[in-house]
Tab-separated table of C-alpha atoms in Angstrom:
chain	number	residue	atom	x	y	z
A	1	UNK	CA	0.635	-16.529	1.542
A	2	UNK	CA	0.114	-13.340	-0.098
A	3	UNK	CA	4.442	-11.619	0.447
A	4	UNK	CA	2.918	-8.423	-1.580
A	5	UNK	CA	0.292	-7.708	1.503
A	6	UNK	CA	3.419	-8.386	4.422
A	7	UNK	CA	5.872	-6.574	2.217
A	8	UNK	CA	3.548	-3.224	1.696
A	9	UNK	CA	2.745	-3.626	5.454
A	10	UNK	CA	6.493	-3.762	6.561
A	11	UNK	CA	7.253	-1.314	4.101
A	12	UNK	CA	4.358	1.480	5.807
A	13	UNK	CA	5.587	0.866	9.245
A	14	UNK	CA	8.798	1.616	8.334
A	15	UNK	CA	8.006	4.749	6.477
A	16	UNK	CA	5.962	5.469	9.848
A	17	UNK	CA	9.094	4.598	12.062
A	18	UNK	CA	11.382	6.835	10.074
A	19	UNK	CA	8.800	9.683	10.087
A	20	UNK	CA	8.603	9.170	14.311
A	21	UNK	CA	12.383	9.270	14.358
A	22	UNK	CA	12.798	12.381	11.622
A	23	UNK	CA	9.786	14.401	14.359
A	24	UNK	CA	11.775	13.555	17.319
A	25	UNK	CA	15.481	14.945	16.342
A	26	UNK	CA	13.341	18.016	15.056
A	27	UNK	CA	11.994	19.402	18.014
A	28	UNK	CA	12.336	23.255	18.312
A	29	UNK	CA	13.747	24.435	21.854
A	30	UNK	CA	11.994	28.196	21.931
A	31	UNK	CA	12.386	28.832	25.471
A	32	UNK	CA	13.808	27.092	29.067
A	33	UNK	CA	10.214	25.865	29.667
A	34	UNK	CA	10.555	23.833	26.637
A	35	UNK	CA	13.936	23.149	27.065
A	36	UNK	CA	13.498	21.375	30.860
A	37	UNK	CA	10.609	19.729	29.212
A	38	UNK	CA	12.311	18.451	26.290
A	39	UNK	CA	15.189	16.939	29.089
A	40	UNK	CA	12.443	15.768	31.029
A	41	UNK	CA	11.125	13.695	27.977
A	42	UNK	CA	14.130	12.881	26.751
A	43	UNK	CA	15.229	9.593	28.557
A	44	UNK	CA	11.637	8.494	27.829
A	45	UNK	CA	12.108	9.358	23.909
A	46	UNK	CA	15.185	7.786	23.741
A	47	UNK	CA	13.663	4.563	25.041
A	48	UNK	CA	10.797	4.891	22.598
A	49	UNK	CA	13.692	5.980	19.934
A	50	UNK	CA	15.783	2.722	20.612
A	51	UNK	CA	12.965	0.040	20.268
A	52	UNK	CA	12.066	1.978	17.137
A	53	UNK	CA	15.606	1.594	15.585
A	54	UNK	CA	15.097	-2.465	16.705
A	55	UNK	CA	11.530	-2.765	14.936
A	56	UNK	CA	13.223	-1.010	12.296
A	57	UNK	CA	16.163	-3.585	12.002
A	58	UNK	CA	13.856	-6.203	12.386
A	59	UNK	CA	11.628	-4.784	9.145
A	60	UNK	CA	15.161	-4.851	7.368
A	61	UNK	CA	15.382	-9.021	7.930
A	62	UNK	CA	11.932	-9.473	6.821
A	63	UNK	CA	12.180	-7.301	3.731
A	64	UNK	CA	15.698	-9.448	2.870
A	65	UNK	CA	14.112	-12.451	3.485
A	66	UNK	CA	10.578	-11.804	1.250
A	67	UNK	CA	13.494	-10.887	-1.371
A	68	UNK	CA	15.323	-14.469	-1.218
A	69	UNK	CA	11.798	-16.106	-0.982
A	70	UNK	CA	12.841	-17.137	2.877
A	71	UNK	CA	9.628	-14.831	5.018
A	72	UNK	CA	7.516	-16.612	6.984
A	73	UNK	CA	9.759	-19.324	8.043
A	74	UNK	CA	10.542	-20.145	11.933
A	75	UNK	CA	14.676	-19.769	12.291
A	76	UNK	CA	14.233	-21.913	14.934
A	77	UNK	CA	12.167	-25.154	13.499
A	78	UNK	CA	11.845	-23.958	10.106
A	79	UNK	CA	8.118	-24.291	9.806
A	80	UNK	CA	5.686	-21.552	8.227
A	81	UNK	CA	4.873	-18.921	10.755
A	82	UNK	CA	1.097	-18.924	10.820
A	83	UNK	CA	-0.299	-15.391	8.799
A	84	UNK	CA	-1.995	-14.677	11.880
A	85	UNK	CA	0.811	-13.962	13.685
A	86	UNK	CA	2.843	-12.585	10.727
A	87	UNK	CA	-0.350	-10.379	10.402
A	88	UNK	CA	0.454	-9.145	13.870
A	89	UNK	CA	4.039	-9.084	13.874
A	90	UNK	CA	4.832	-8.791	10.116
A	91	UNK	CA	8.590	-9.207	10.809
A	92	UNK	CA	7.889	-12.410	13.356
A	93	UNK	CA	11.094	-14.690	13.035
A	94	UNK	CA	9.825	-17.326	15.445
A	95	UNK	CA	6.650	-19.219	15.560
A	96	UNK	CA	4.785	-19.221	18.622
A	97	UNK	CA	5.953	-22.168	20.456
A	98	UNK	CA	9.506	-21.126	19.378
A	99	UNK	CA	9.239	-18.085	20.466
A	100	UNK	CA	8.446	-18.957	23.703
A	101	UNK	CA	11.861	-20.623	23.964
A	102	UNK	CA	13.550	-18.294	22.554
A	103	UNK	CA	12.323	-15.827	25.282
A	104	UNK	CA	13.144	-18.041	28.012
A	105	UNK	CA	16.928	-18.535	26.604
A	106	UNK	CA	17.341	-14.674	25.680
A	107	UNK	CA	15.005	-13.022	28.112
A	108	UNK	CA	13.855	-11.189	25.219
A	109	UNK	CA	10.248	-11.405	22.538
A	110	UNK	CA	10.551	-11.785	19.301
């Protein structure tokens, strides 16, 4: 498995994630037309915002783990992640047929 082609693709979507995040608390209010269409965006953008910040932590674990020679592991059943998937989902912490579990325990994908 090549960890300097996952670790330069985590490391661009999270410079891309961070730039999103830096546009989005800079928006300039000029007027109350903007204004009512910033609050009109806004629970929207903070929904877009939050699952950002979770990719983001997410990008975090992956980098750790490529660090301490641990990426591409299941936490589950400890077997390789395919690089299909990981070329997906770069920070993937489940294989597929753990994943599936772990969405039916948590309600959640990962």
């Amino acid at each position: 498995m090549d960890l300097n082609f996952f670790k330069n693709l985590l490391l661009e979507r999270k410079v891309q994630i961070l730039e999103n995040i830096n546009i989005a608390n800079n928006v300039e209010v000029n007027d109350e037309g903007d204004y009512a269409s910033i609050c009109a965006d806004n629970m929207i953008d903070s929904a877009i915002q939050q699952k950002q910040l979770q990719e983001l932590q997410e990008i975090e674990i992956a980098l750790k783990k490529i660090e301490k020679g641990e990426y591409g592991i299941c936490e589950m059943c400890g077997e390789q992640i395919k690089p299909l998937r990981l070329k997906v989902k770069p920070y993937a912490r489940y294989c597929i047929v753990c994943r599936e579990i772990a969405e039916k325990e948590n309600g959640t994908k990962n």
